[in-house]
Coordinates of C-alpha atoms (C1' of nucleotides) in Angstrom, one line a residue:
Chain A
M8 CA 6.6 22.5 1.8
N9 CA 8.8 19.8 1.6
L10 CA 10.7 19.8 4.9
K11 CA 12.8 16.9 4.2
R12 CA 13.9 18.1 0.6
L13 CA 14.6 21.5 2.2
L14 CA 17.0 20.2 4.8
N15 CA 18.3 17.8 2.3
D16 CA 19.1 20.3 0.1
R17 CA 20.8 22.8 2.5
I18 CA 22.9 20.2 4.2
A19 CA 23.9 18.6 1.0
A20 CA 25.1 22.0 -0.2
A21 CA 27.2 22.4 3.0
L22 CA 28.5 19.0 2.7
E23 CA 29.7 19.4 -0.9
A24 CA 31.2 22.7 0.1
S25 CA 33.0 21.0 2.9
L26 CA 34.1 17.8 1.1
G27 CA 34.8 19.6 -2.3
E28 CA 32.4 17.0 -3.9
A29 CA 28.8 16.1 -3.7
A30 CA 27.7 13.7 -1.1
P31 CA 24.0 12.7 -0.1
A32 CA 22.8 14.3 3.1
V33 CA 20.4 11.4 3.9
V34 CA 18.0 13.3 5.9
Q35 CA 15.3 11.5 7.6
S36 CA 12.8 12.1 10.3
A37 CA 14.3 11.9 13.7
A38 CA 14.6 8.4 15.2
R39 CA 13.8 9.5 18.7
P40 CA 12.4 12.6 20.1
E41 CA 15.5 13.8 21.6
F42 CA 17.3 13.8 18.4
G43 CA 15.2 16.8 17.4
D44 CA 12.9 16.8 14.5
Y45 CA 14.9 15.5 11.4
Q46 CA 18.4 14.0 11.4
A47 CA 21.0 13.8 8.5
N48 CA 23.2 10.6 8.5
G49 CA 25.2 11.5 5.6
V50 CA 28.5 12.6 7.0
M51 CA 29.5 9.5 8.6
G52 CA 29.3 7.8 5.0
A53 CA 31.0 10.7 3.3
A54 CA 33.8 11.2 5.6
K55 CA 34.7 7.5 5.6
R56 CA 34.7 7.6 2.0
L57 CA 37.3 10.5 2.0
K58 CA 39.2 9.0 5.2
R59 CA 38.3 12.2 7.0
N60 CA 37.4 12.5 10.5
P61 CA 33.4 12.4 10.7
R62 CA 33.1 14.5 13.9
E63 CA 35.3 17.1 12.3
V64 CA 33.3 17.0 8.9
A65 CA 30.0 17.4 10.9
A66 CA 31.4 20.5 12.7
D67 CA 32.4 22.0 9.3
V68 CA 29.0 21.2 7.8
V69 CA 27.1 22.7 10.7
A70 CA 29.4 25.8 10.5
R71 CA 28.4 26.1 6.7
A72 CA 24.9 25.0 6.6
D73 CA 22.3 27.7 5.7
L74 CA 19.6 26.9 8.1
A75 CA 19.3 30.4 9.4
G76 CA 15.4 31.0 10.0
I77 CA 14.9 27.1 9.5
A78 CA 16.4 25.4 12.3
A79 CA 16.6 26.4 15.8
R80 CA 19.5 24.0 16.5
C81 CA 21.7 21.8 14.6
E82 CA 23.6 19.5 16.7
I83 CA 26.4 16.9 16.2
A84 CA 25.6 13.8 17.9
G85 CA 27.3 10.1 18.3
P86 CA 29.8 9.3 15.7
G87 CA 28.7 12.1 13.1
F88 CA 24.9 12.6 13.1
L89 CA 23.2 15.9 12.6
N90 CA 20.2 16.5 14.5
V91 CA 18.0 19.1 13.5
T92 CA 15.3 21.0 15.6
L93 CA 13.3 23.3 13.5
D94 CA 12.4 26.9 14.5
D95 CA 9.1 27.5 15.9
G96 CA 8.8 30.6 14.0
F97 CA 9.6 29.1 11.0
L98 CA 7.2 26.4 11.3
A99 CA 4.5 28.9 12.3
T100 CA 5.0 31.0 9.1
S101 CA 5.2 27.6 7.1
L102 CA 1.8 26.6 8.3
A103 CA 0.5 30.1 7.5
T104 CA 1.8 30.5 4.0
S105 CA 2.3 27.1 2.4
A106 CA -0.5 25.1 0.8
P107 CA -1.0 21.9 2.5
V108 CA -0.3 20.1 -0.9
E109 CA 1.9 21.3 -3.5
A110 CA 2.1 20.4 -7.3
A111 CA 5.3 18.7 -8.6
P112 CA 7.5 21.0 -10.4
E113 CA 7.7 18.7 -13.4
P114 CA 4.5 16.9 -13.9
E115 CA 4.5 13.8 -15.8
T116 CA 1.7 11.9 -17.7
V117 CA 1.0 8.8 -15.7
V118 CA -1.2 5.9 -16.9
V119 CA -2.8 4.0 -13.6
D120 CA -3.6 0.6 -14.9
Y121 CA -6.0 -0.7 -12.2
S122 CA -9.2 -2.7 -11.0
C123 CA -9.4 -4.8 -14.4
P124 CA -12.0 -7.3 -13.5
N125 CA -12.8 -10.1 -15.7
L126 CA -16.3 -9.4 -17.1
A127 CA -17.4 -13.0 -17.2
K128 CA -17.8 -13.0 -13.6
E129 CA -19.3 -10.7 -10.8
M130 CA -16.6 -8.5 -9.0
H131 CA -15.3 -10.5 -5.9
V132 CA -12.7 -9.8 -3.1
G133 CA -9.8 -10.5 -5.6
H134 CA -10.5 -7.2 -7.3
L135 CA -10.5 -5.2 -4.2
R136 CA -6.8 -4.6 -3.6
S137 CA -6.2 -3.5 -7.3
T138 CA -9.2 -1.3 -7.3
I139 CA -8.5 0.5 -4.0
I140 CA -4.7 0.9 -4.1
G141 CA -4.8 2.0 -7.7
D142 CA -7.7 4.5 -7.0
A143 CA -5.7 5.8 -3.9
M144 CA -2.6 6.2 -6.4
A145 CA -4.5 8.0 -9.0
R146 CA -5.8 10.5 -6.6
V147 CA -2.5 11.2 -4.9
L148 CA -0.6 11.6 -8.3
E149 CA -3.4 14.0 -9.4
A150 CA -3.0 15.9 -6.1
L151 CA 0.5 16.5 -6.7
G152 CA -0.2 17.9 -10.3
H153 CA 0.7 14.9 -12.2
T154 CA -1.7 14.1 -15.4
V155 CA -3.4 11.0 -14.7
I156 CA -5.0 8.5 -17.1
R157 CA -7.0 5.9 -15.4
Q158 CA -7.3 2.7 -17.4
N159 CA -9.6 0.0 -16.6
H160 CA -8.3 -3.0 -18.7
V161 CA -11.2 -5.0 -18.3
G162 CA -10.8 -8.7 -19.4
D163 CA -13.6 -9.1 -22.1
W164 CA -12.0 -11.0 -24.8
G165 CA -10.6 -14.3 -23.9
T166 CA -11.2 -17.9 -24.2
Q167 CA -13.7 -17.7 -21.2
F168 CA -16.0 -15.6 -23.5
G169 CA -15.9 -18.2 -26.3
M170 CA -17.1 -20.9 -23.5
L171 CA -19.5 -18.7 -22.4
L172 CA -21.1 -17.7 -25.7
T173 CA -21.0 -21.2 -26.9
F174 CA -22.8 -22.5 -23.8
L175 CA -25.4 -20.1 -24.1
D176 CA -25.9 -20.7 -27.8
E177 CA -25.9 -24.5 -27.2
T178 CA -28.2 -24.8 -24.3
G179 CA -30.5 -21.7 -25.1
A180 CA -30.0 -20.4 -21.9
D181 CA -30.6 -16.6 -21.6
S182 CA -30.9 -13.8 -18.8
E183 CA -30.3 -10.2 -18.1
L184 CA -29.0 -11.0 -14.7
L185 CA -25.4 -11.1 -14.1
S186 CA -25.7 -13.6 -11.2
D187 CA -27.3 -15.7 -13.8
L188 CA -24.6 -15.3 -16.2
E189 CA -21.9 -16.1 -13.7
T190 CA -23.9 -19.5 -13.1
F191 CA -23.6 -19.9 -16.8
Y192 CA -20.0 -19.3 -16.8
R193 CA -19.4 -21.7 -14.1
E194 CA -21.3 -24.4 -16.1
A195 CA -19.6 -23.6 -19.1
K196 CA -16.2 -24.0 -17.7
K197 CA -17.1 -27.3 -16.4
R198 CA -17.9 -28.5 -19.8
F199 CA -14.9 -26.6 -21.3
D200 CA -12.7 -28.7 -19.1
A201 CA -14.5 -32.0 -19.5
D202 CA -15.6 -32.0 -23.1
V203 CA -12.8 -31.6 -25.7
D204 CA -15.3 -30.9 -28.4
F205 CA -16.9 -28.2 -26.5
A206 CA -13.6 -26.6 -25.8
D207 CA -12.9 -26.8 -29.4
R208 CA -16.0 -24.8 -30.5
S209 CA -15.5 -22.6 -27.8
R210 CA -11.8 -21.5 -29.1
R211 CA -13.4 -21.1 -32.5
A212 CA -16.0 -18.8 -31.0
V213 CA -13.1 -16.8 -29.6
V214 CA -11.6 -16.5 -33.0
G215 CA -15.0 -15.5 -34.5
L216 CA -15.3 -12.7 -31.9
Q217 CA -11.7 -11.6 -32.6
R218 CA -12.4 -11.6 -36.4
G219 CA -15.5 -9.6 -36.0
D220 CA -18.4 -12.0 -36.6
P221 CA -21.5 -10.1 -36.3
E222 CA -23.9 -12.3 -34.7
I223 CA -21.2 -13.4 -32.0
R224 CA -20.2 -9.5 -31.6
R225 CA -23.9 -8.8 -30.8
R226 CA -24.5 -11.4 -28.1
W227 CA -21.1 -10.8 -26.7
Q228 CA -21.8 -6.9 -26.6
R229 CA -25.1 -7.5 -24.8
F230 CA -23.1 -9.6 -22.0
I231 CA -20.4 -6.9 -21.9
D232 CA -23.1 -4.2 -21.0
I233 CA -24.6 -6.2 -18.2
S234 CA -21.4 -6.7 -16.7
L235 CA -20.0 -3.7 -17.0
S236 CA -23.1 -1.7 -15.3
H237 CA -22.5 -4.1 -12.5
C238 CA -18.9 -3.1 -12.1
Q239 CA -19.8 0.7 -12.0
E240 CA -22.3 0.2 -9.3
I241 CA -19.7 -1.4 -7.1
Y242 CA -17.1 1.5 -8.1
D243 CA -19.8 4.0 -7.1
R244 CA -20.3 2.1 -3.8
L245 CA -16.7 2.0 -2.9
G246 CA -16.4 5.6 -3.7
T247 CA -13.7 5.1 -6.4
T248 CA -13.1 7.7 -9.1
L249 CA -13.4 4.9 -11.9
R250 CA -16.0 5.7 -14.5
P251 CA -17.3 4.2 -17.7
E252 CA -14.8 6.5 -19.9
H253 CA -11.9 4.9 -18.1
V254 CA -12.6 1.4 -19.2
M255 CA -10.3 0.7 -22.1
A256 CA -11.1 -3.2 -22.5
E257 CA -9.0 -5.9 -23.9
S258 CA -11.2 -5.9 -26.9
A259 CA -10.4 -2.2 -27.8
Y260 CA -7.0 -3.2 -28.8
N261 CA -8.3 -5.8 -31.1
D262 CA -7.6 -3.8 -34.4
D263 CA -4.0 -3.2 -33.2
L264 CA -3.1 -6.9 -32.6
D265 CA -2.2 -7.6 -36.2
A266 CA 0.2 -4.7 -36.0
V267 CA 1.5 -5.9 -32.9
I268 CA 2.4 -9.2 -34.3
A269 CA 3.8 -7.5 -37.4
D270 CA 5.9 -5.1 -35.5
L271 CA 7.4 -8.1 -33.3
D272 CA 8.2 -9.9 -36.7
A273 CA 9.8 -7.0 -38.1
A274 CA 11.9 -6.6 -35.0
G275 CA 13.1 -10.2 -35.6
L276 CA 11.6 -11.3 -32.2
L277 CA 8.6 -13.6 -33.6
E278 CA 9.1 -17.3 -33.7
E279 CA 7.1 -20.1 -34.3
S280 CA 6.9 -23.0 -32.0
Q281 CA 4.4 -26.1 -31.9
G282 CA 2.3 -23.9 -34.1
A283 CA 2.0 -21.1 -31.9
R284 CA 3.9 -17.6 -32.4
C285 CA 6.2 -16.7 -29.6
V286 CA 8.8 -14.3 -28.7
F287 CA 11.7 -16.0 -26.8
L288 CA 13.8 -13.8 -24.5
D289 CA 17.2 -15.4 -23.1
E290 CA 16.6 -13.9 -19.7
F291 CA 13.6 -15.8 -18.9
K292 CA 14.1 -19.4 -18.5
G293 CA 11.5 -22.0 -17.5
K294 CA 11.6 -25.5 -16.6
D295 CA 14.6 -27.8 -17.4
G296 CA 16.4 -24.3 -18.2
E297 CA 14.5 -23.9 -21.5
T298 CA 14.0 -20.3 -22.6
L299 CA 10.3 -19.3 -21.9
P300 CA 8.0 -18.4 -24.5
L301 CA 5.9 -15.4 -24.4
I302 CA 3.0 -16.8 -26.5
V303 CA 1.3 -14.1 -28.6
Q304 CA -0.6 -16.0 -31.0
K305 CA -2.2 -19.3 -30.4
S306 CA -1.9 -22.2 -33.1
D307 CA -5.4 -21.7 -34.0
G308 CA -5.1 -17.9 -34.7
G309 CA -6.4 -16.7 -31.5
Y310 CA -4.7 -14.0 -29.4
L311 CA -3.9 -13.9 -26.0
Y312 CA -3.8 -11.3 -22.8
A313 CA -0.1 -10.9 -23.7
T314 CA -0.9 -9.5 -27.1
T315 CA -3.4 -7.2 -25.6
D316 CA -0.8 -6.1 -23.0
L317 CA 1.7 -5.5 -25.4
A318 CA -0.9 -3.4 -27.7
A319 CA -1.7 -1.4 -24.5
V320 CA 1.9 -0.4 -23.6
R321 CA 2.1 0.6 -27.5
Y322 CA -1.0 2.6 -27.4
R323 CA 0.0 4.2 -23.9
A324 CA 3.4 5.1 -25.4
R325 CA 2.0 6.5 -28.8
R326 CA -1.5 7.8 -28.1
L327 CA -1.2 8.6 -24.4
E328 CA 2.4 9.7 -24.5
A329 CA 2.8 8.5 -20.9
D330 CA 6.0 8.9 -19.1
R331 CA 5.0 6.3 -16.6
V332 CA 2.6 3.3 -16.3
M333 CA 1.9 1.9 -13.1
Y334 CA 0.1 -1.6 -13.2
F335 CA -1.7 -2.7 -10.0
T336 CA -2.4 -6.3 -10.4
D337 CA -1.7 -9.2 -8.0
A338 CA 1.6 -10.8 -7.7
R339 CA 1.0 -14.1 -9.6
Q340 CA 1.4 -11.8 -12.5
A341 CA 4.9 -10.7 -11.9
L342 CA 6.6 -12.9 -14.5
H343 CA 4.0 -12.1 -17.1
F344 CA 4.8 -8.3 -16.8
R345 CA 8.2 -8.7 -16.7
Q346 CA 8.1 -10.6 -19.9
V347 CA 5.6 -8.1 -21.5
F348 CA 7.8 -5.3 -20.5
A349 CA 11.0 -6.7 -21.8
V350 CA 9.2 -7.6 -25.1
A351 CA 7.8 -4.2 -25.2
G352 CA 11.3 -2.7 -24.9
R353 CA 12.8 -4.8 -27.5
A354 CA 10.0 -4.3 -30.1
G355 CA 10.1 -0.4 -29.6
F356 CA 6.6 -0.3 -28.2
A357 CA 7.7 1.8 -25.0
R358 CA 9.1 5.2 -25.2
D359 CA 12.7 6.3 -24.5
G360 CA 12.8 6.6 -20.5
M361 CA 9.1 5.6 -20.3
S362 CA 8.9 3.9 -16.7
L363 CA 6.8 0.5 -16.9
E364 CA 6.1 -0.7 -13.4
H365 CA 4.3 -3.4 -12.1
H366 CA 3.0 -2.9 -8.3
P367 CA 2.3 -6.4 -7.3
F368 CA 0.4 -7.6 -4.1
G369 CA -0.6 -10.7 -2.4
A370 CA -4.0 -12.5 -2.0
M371 CA -6.4 -11.9 0.8
L372 CA -6.5 -14.5 3.6
G373 CA -9.0 -15.2 6.2
T374 CA -7.9 -15.1 9.9
D375 CA -7.3 -18.6 9.6
G376 CA -4.3 -18.1 7.1
K377 CA -6.2 -19.7 4.2
P378 CA -7.6 -17.8 1.3
F379 CA -10.6 -15.7 2.1
K380 CA -13.8 -17.6 1.4
T381 CA -17.3 -17.8 2.5
R382 CA -18.3 -20.5 4.9
A383 CA -19.5 -22.5 2.1
G384 CA -16.0 -22.3 0.4
E385 CA -16.9 -19.9 -2.3
V386 CA -15.3 -16.9 -3.3
V387 CA -16.6 -13.9 -1.4
K388 CA -18.5 -11.3 -3.9
L389 CA -17.8 -7.6 -3.4
I390 CA -21.2 -6.7 -2.9
Q391 CA -21.5 -9.1 -0.1
L392 CA -18.4 -7.9 1.4
L393 CA -19.5 -4.2 1.5
D394 CA -23.0 -5.2 2.7
E395 CA -21.4 -6.9 5.8
A396 CA -18.9 -4.0 6.3
E397 CA -21.8 -1.7 6.7
E398 CA -23.9 -4.0 8.8
R399 CA -21.2 -4.4 11.1
A400 CA -20.3 -0.7 11.4
L401 CA -24.0 0.1 12.1
A402 CA -24.2 -2.3 14.8
E403 CA -21.2 -0.6 16.4
V404 CA -22.5 3.0 15.7
T405 CA -25.8 2.0 17.3
R406 CA -24.6 0.4 20.4
R407 CA -22.2 3.5 21.3
N408 CA -24.7 6.3 20.0
P409 CA -28.5 4.9 20.0
E410 CA -29.7 8.5 20.3
L411 CA -28.7 9.5 16.8
P412 CA -31.3 9.4 14.0
E413 CA -31.3 6.4 12.2
A414 CA -30.6 7.9 8.8
E415 CA -27.3 9.7 10.3
R416 CA -26.2 6.4 11.9
R417 CA -26.8 4.6 8.6
E418 CA -24.8 7.3 7.0
I419 CA -22.1 7.2 9.7
A420 CA -21.9 3.5 9.3
R421 CA -21.7 3.5 5.4
V422 CA -18.7 5.8 5.8
I423 CA -16.9 3.7 8.4
G424 CA -17.6 0.3 7.0
I425 CA -16.5 1.1 3.5
G426 CA -13.8 3.4 4.8
A427 CA -12.6 0.2 7.2
V428 CA -12.3 -1.9 4.4
K429 CA -10.5 0.3 2.0
Y430 CA -8.1 1.5 5.0
A431 CA -7.3 -2.2 6.0
D432 CA -6.1 -2.7 2.6
L433 CA -4.4 0.5 2.2
S434 CA -2.5 0.6 5.2
K435 CA -0.4 -2.8 4.5
N436 CA 2.5 -2.7 2.3
R437 CA 2.8 -6.4 2.1
T438 CA 3.7 -7.4 -1.4
S439 CA 2.9 -11.1 -0.1
D440 CA -0.6 -12.0 1.1
Y441 CA -2.8 -10.2 3.7
V442 CA -4.9 -11.3 6.4
F443 CA -8.4 -9.9 6.2
D444 CA -9.7 -9.4 9.9
W445 CA -13.4 -8.0 10.4
D446 CA -12.6 -7.2 14.1
Q447 CA -9.2 -5.3 13.5
M448 CA -10.4 -3.0 10.7
L449 CA -13.6 -2.1 12.4
S450 CA -11.8 -1.5 15.7
F451 CA -11.7 2.4 16.9
D452 CA -8.1 1.7 18.3
G453 CA -4.9 1.7 16.4
N454 CA -4.2 2.2 12.9
T455 CA -7.6 2.0 11.3
A456 CA -10.2 4.0 9.6
P457 CA -12.8 4.4 12.7
Y458 CA -9.9 5.8 14.6
L459 CA -8.8 8.3 12.2
L460 CA -12.4 9.4 11.6
Y461 CA -13.1 9.6 15.2
A462 CA -10.0 12.0 15.6
Y463 CA -11.3 13.9 12.8
S464 CA -14.9 14.3 14.2
R465 CA -13.4 15.2 17.5
I466 CA -11.7 18.1 16.1
R467 CA -15.0 19.1 14.4
S468 CA -16.7 18.8 17.6
V469 CA -14.4 21.3 19.3
F470 CA -15.5 23.8 16.6
R471 CA -19.2 23.0 17.2
R472 CA -18.7 23.0 21.1
G473 CA -17.0 26.6 21.2
E474 CA -19.1 28.0 18.4
V475 CA -16.2 28.9 16.5
D476 CA -16.5 30.3 12.9
E477 CA -13.4 28.4 11.8
D478 CA -13.2 30.6 8.5
A479 CA -12.8 33.7 10.7
L480 CA -9.7 32.5 12.5
T481 CA -6.8 35.0 12.3
G482 CA -3.6 35.4 13.9
D483 CA -0.2 33.4 14.2
V484 CA 0.3 30.0 15.5
L485 CA 2.3 30.0 18.5
L486 CA 4.3 26.9 19.5
A487 CA 5.0 26.8 23.0
A488 CA 4.2 23.4 24.4
P489 CA 6.4 20.5 22.9
E490 CA 3.2 19.0 21.7
E491 CA 2.4 22.1 19.8
H492 CA 5.8 21.8 18.2
T493 CA 5.7 18.2 17.3
L494 CA 2.0 18.7 16.0
A495 CA 3.4 21.5 13.7
V496 CA 6.2 19.6 12.4
T497 CA 4.1 16.8 11.6
L498 CA 1.4 18.8 9.8
L499 CA 4.2 19.9 7.6
R500 CA 5.1 16.4 6.8
L501 CA 2.3 15.7 4.4
Q502 CA 4.1 16.9 1.3
E503 CA 7.0 14.6 1.6
T504 CA 4.9 11.9 2.6
L505 CA 2.6 12.3 -0.6
E506 CA 5.8 12.7 -2.5
S507 CA 7.0 9.3 -1.3
V508 CA 3.8 7.5 -2.0
A509 CA 3.9 9.0 -5.3
A510 CA 7.5 7.9 -6.1
D511 CA 7.0 4.3 -4.4
G512 CA 3.5 3.5 -5.3
F513 CA 3.0 2.8 -1.8
P514 CA -0.2 4.5 -0.2
H515 CA 0.4 2.7 3.2
L516 CA 3.0 5.5 3.8
L517 CA 0.0 7.9 3.7
C518 CA -1.7 5.9 6.2
G519 CA 1.1 5.9 8.5
Y520 CA 1.4 9.5 8.3
L521 CA -2.2 10.0 9.2
Y522 CA -2.2 7.8 12.0
E523 CA 0.9 9.5 13.4
L524 CA -0.8 12.9 12.7
A525 CA -3.9 11.7 14.8
V526 CA -1.8 10.3 17.8
Q527 CA 0.3 13.7 17.6
F528 CA -3.0 15.7 17.8
M529 CA -4.3 13.4 20.7
R530 CA -1.4 14.1 22.6
F531 CA -1.7 17.9 22.0
Y532 CA -5.4 17.8 22.7
E533 CA -4.7 16.0 26.2
A534 CA -2.0 18.5 27.0
C535 CA -3.2 21.7 26.0
P536 CA -6.5 23.1 26.5
I537 CA -8.2 24.7 23.5
L538 CA -11.6 26.2 24.3
T539 CA -10.7 27.2 27.9
A540 CA -7.4 29.0 26.8
E541 CA -7.5 32.7 26.1
G542 CA -6.7 35.4 23.7
D543 CA -3.8 34.5 21.2
V544 CA -3.0 31.0 22.8
R545 CA -7.0 29.9 22.1
A546 CA -6.8 31.3 18.6
S547 CA -3.4 29.6 17.8
R548 CA -4.7 26.2 19.3
L549 CA -7.8 26.5 17.1
L550 CA -5.7 27.1 14.1
L551 CA -3.8 24.1 14.9
C552 CA -7.1 22.3 15.1
R553 CA -8.4 23.6 11.9
R554 CA -5.1 22.5 10.0
T555 CA -5.3 19.1 11.5
A556 CA -9.0 18.6 10.4
E557 CA -7.9 20.0 7.0
T558 CA -5.0 17.6 6.8
L559 CA -6.8 14.5 7.9
K560 CA -9.6 15.0 5.4
T561 CA -7.3 15.8 2.7
G562 CA -5.4 12.5 3.5
L563 CA -8.3 10.3 3.9
N564 CA -9.8 11.8 0.9
L565 CA -6.7 10.9 -1.2
L566 CA -7.1 7.4 0.0
G567 CA -10.8 7.6 -1.2
I568 CA -12.2 7.8 2.1
E569 CA -15.1 10.1 3.2
T570 CA -15.2 11.7 6.5
V571 CA -18.2 12.3 9.0
E572 CA -18.8 15.6 11.1
R573 CA -19.9 13.3 14.0
M574 CA -20.0 9.6 14.9
Chain B
rG14 C1' 14.0 -28.9 -11.2
rC15 C1' 14.2 -23.4 -12.4
rG16 C1' 12.4 -18.2 -10.9
rC17 C1' 9.9 -14.6 -8.0
rC18 C1' 7.9 -12.9 -3.2
rC19 C1' 8.0 -13.3 2.0
rG20 C1' 9.8 -14.9 7.1
rU21 C1' 10.4 -8.9 12.9
rA22 C1' 6.8 -9.4 20.0
rG23 C1' 1.2 -14.3 21.6
rC24 C1' -1.7 -11.9 17.1
rU25 C1' -1.9 -8.0 12.9
rC26 C1' 1.7 -4.8 11.0
rA27 C1' 5.9 -0.5 10.7
rG28 C1' 10.8 0.0 10.3
rC29 C1' 11.9 5.2 4.2
rU30 C1' 19.3 5.9 -0.5
rG31 C1' 22.6 0.6 5.7
rG32 C1' 22.8 4.4 10.9
rA33 C1' 22.0 6.0 17.5
rU34 C1' 18.5 1.8 22.7
rA35 C1' 14.3 -2.6 16.4
rG36 C1' 8.8 0.7 16.9
rA37 C1' 2.8 0.7 16.8
rG38 C1' -2.0 -1.3 17.4
rC39 C1' -4.5 -5.5 19.6
rG40 C1' -4.3 -8.7 23.6
rU41 C1' -2.1 -8.7 29.1
rU42 C1' -1.0 -5.8 33.8
rG43 C1' -1.2 -0.8 36.0
rG44 C1' -2.4 4.5 36.3
rC45 C1' -5.5 9.1 34.3
rC46 C1' -12.5 11.7 34.6
rU47 C1' -14.3 19.3 39.5
rC48 C1' -11.4 20.0 32.1
rC49 C1' -13.1 20.8 25.1
rG50 C1' -16.3 13.5 23.1
rG51 C1' -12.8 7.8 28.1
rA52 C1' -14.5 5.5 20.8
rG53 C1' -9.1 8.9 24.5
rC54 C1' -4.5 9.5 27.0
rC55 C1' 0.0 7.8 30.0
rA56 C1' 3.0 3.6 31.7
rA57 C1' 4.8 -1.4 32.4
rA58 C1' 5.9 -6.4 30.6
rG59 C1' 6.8 -8.9 25.8
rG60 C1' 11.8 -9.8 20.3
rU61 C1' 18.5 -15.1 19.4
rC62 C1' 14.6 -9.5 13.5
rA63 C1' 13.8 -18.0 10.6
rG64 C1' 19.3 -19.7 11.0
rA65 C1' 24.5 -19.8 9.7
rG66 C1' 28.3 -17.2 7.3
rG67 C1' 30.3 -12.6 4.6
rU68 C1' 31.0 -7.1 3.4
rU69 C1' 31.0 -2.6 6.8
rC70 C1' 33.1 2.1 11.7
rG71 C1' 28.0 0.3 11.8
rA72 C1' 23.2 -4.8 9.0
rA73 C1' 16.2 -6.2 10.2
rU74 C1' 18.0 -3.6 5.8
rC75 C1' 23.3 -5.5 1.1
rC76 C1' 25.8 -10.6 -0.5
rU77 C1' 26.1 -16.2 -0.3
rC78 C1' 24.3 -20.7 1.8
rU79 C1' 20.5 -23.6 4.6
rC80 C1' 15.5 -24.0 6.7
rG81 C1' 10.2 -22.7 6.3
rG82 C1' 5.8 -20.3 4.0
rG83 C1' 3.3 -18.5 -0.7
rC84 C1' 3.1 -18.1 -5.9
rG85 C1' 4.8 -18.9 -11.2
rC86 C1' 7.0 -21.8 -15.2
rG87 C1' 3.5 -23.1 -23.9
rC88 C1' -1.1 -21.8 -26.4
rC89 C1' -6.5 -19.3 -19.2
rA90 C1' -6.2 -14.2 -17.7

RNA sequence: GCGCCCGUAGCUCAGCUGGAUAGAGCGUUGGCCUCCGGAGCCAAAGGUCAGAGGUUCGAAUCCUCUCGGGCGCGCCA
């Protein structure tokens, strides 16, 4: 049940009948409680355009609108707003008959490109946002019935591997441990920057890798295996849906790269510049107003990430038959993706009508406003971050509920800690940087995971306390108190929220919704006794509790956050 | 230099195709426990929406400029 769309359709139809032409109804949830549940703002704009009196148009629209059985009231207010209050019987029936989440009528095939760590290093905080936001988006799209194809475009193919392999080769260093390999990487990088000959040998190793030199490939593969298993550990710990089969590494496109170059050439897009092969598009200007190249092949023959990204678009269009590709990567790559998308379009790599979307986000900052680092100034590894989240949560749970068995406290702390980190990230819209603040994300007040988990566990507690078999609840929801009415409307707004999340790629809309739901539930809880009520009223309130708990759990799970029965 | 993103309360953030008196949380101040978890609820104080123009019946939202911050701009990803 998408209330907003239902009202939009009905009012838009009345508006069209009244005006003789189509006009948007512009329905949104009411700005203030006294304006009802929803408001339609479209009359004023339409009346203005046709030089009609907005109040008269509004009156006509109200008369024509088919809202019988849906709205209890539809009133004209101010210069021509329509304020709609939904009918309690309609709300009760909708709660009883509509599924909490309904599938989209026209499902799409959506590729979600996310996480994408660089396999030369351990996963660090820089990978968190893409992984968490992308995973939530994949879950939401799937819940709406879309065919989601997760693609973890891991970096396993660049210059960095050349330098790493060359370093290992020349120093005889060896290890099975990723942390050691990371140390090697840092030292290799130092040499790469300082020693021109070493850099040269490294680049040749990349070319050897890309041409399939068996010995180089063997050593490379071993390294990749270690690194990927580390990533999978993190994914499991984070509770993401990413699995090994979602890995579609840069190297997987190796055999397509020659064809990409050939296609670009055939399309007349390829130009040679300073020995490198590039695509120049007029709309991209760099320094001094010169056209910016997208370099697709280096002067030494090596390929770059632009090449693999183009190959990926081609693959996703032709093999995966994607209608839509959503990239969740940091904002610094915005220009790169604009170029890749534009070139892919010109070269015919994308399908007609295929939507290529970069959903950017900023860097994580500490509370001091500077990039989030350890005290020693190093990048924070994800494993450290998750350990600390659970430790902090455990201390808090132990302080508040020392009587719980330790195993349960640890499990609760795990859910709260991981959930808090994920929720803090998911609940912010910022395309620019965001501030990572332990105290705020672990606070039990405000728009945080702990508050939502608390709201959920408190409802569960009602059922335990009342010894109520929730599966046996029957009867109708009765909406008498204003808190009950508002809670019912809020419960039914899940669908429209999820559809907005899917359309815009903004999980924070779901966070905002869940917080609003929790707040409305708490108001209901304060105002309306549940277990001490009698008969139909008690049953009705328990039904509201059950639906609220289900909705909170569904919503949190779509964000990739678990719930606990008590905390 | 050019380009992209951003600037909303002391702090962290919302503000949905332009709409009614710009909203939350934290923090501050003050209420509410014979009642289902006080990890809660209610209320108050707090904003020239960076600034200046413009479009509009109506602008935090759209346009232009200025200031401030972040990022990007040829062989890294």
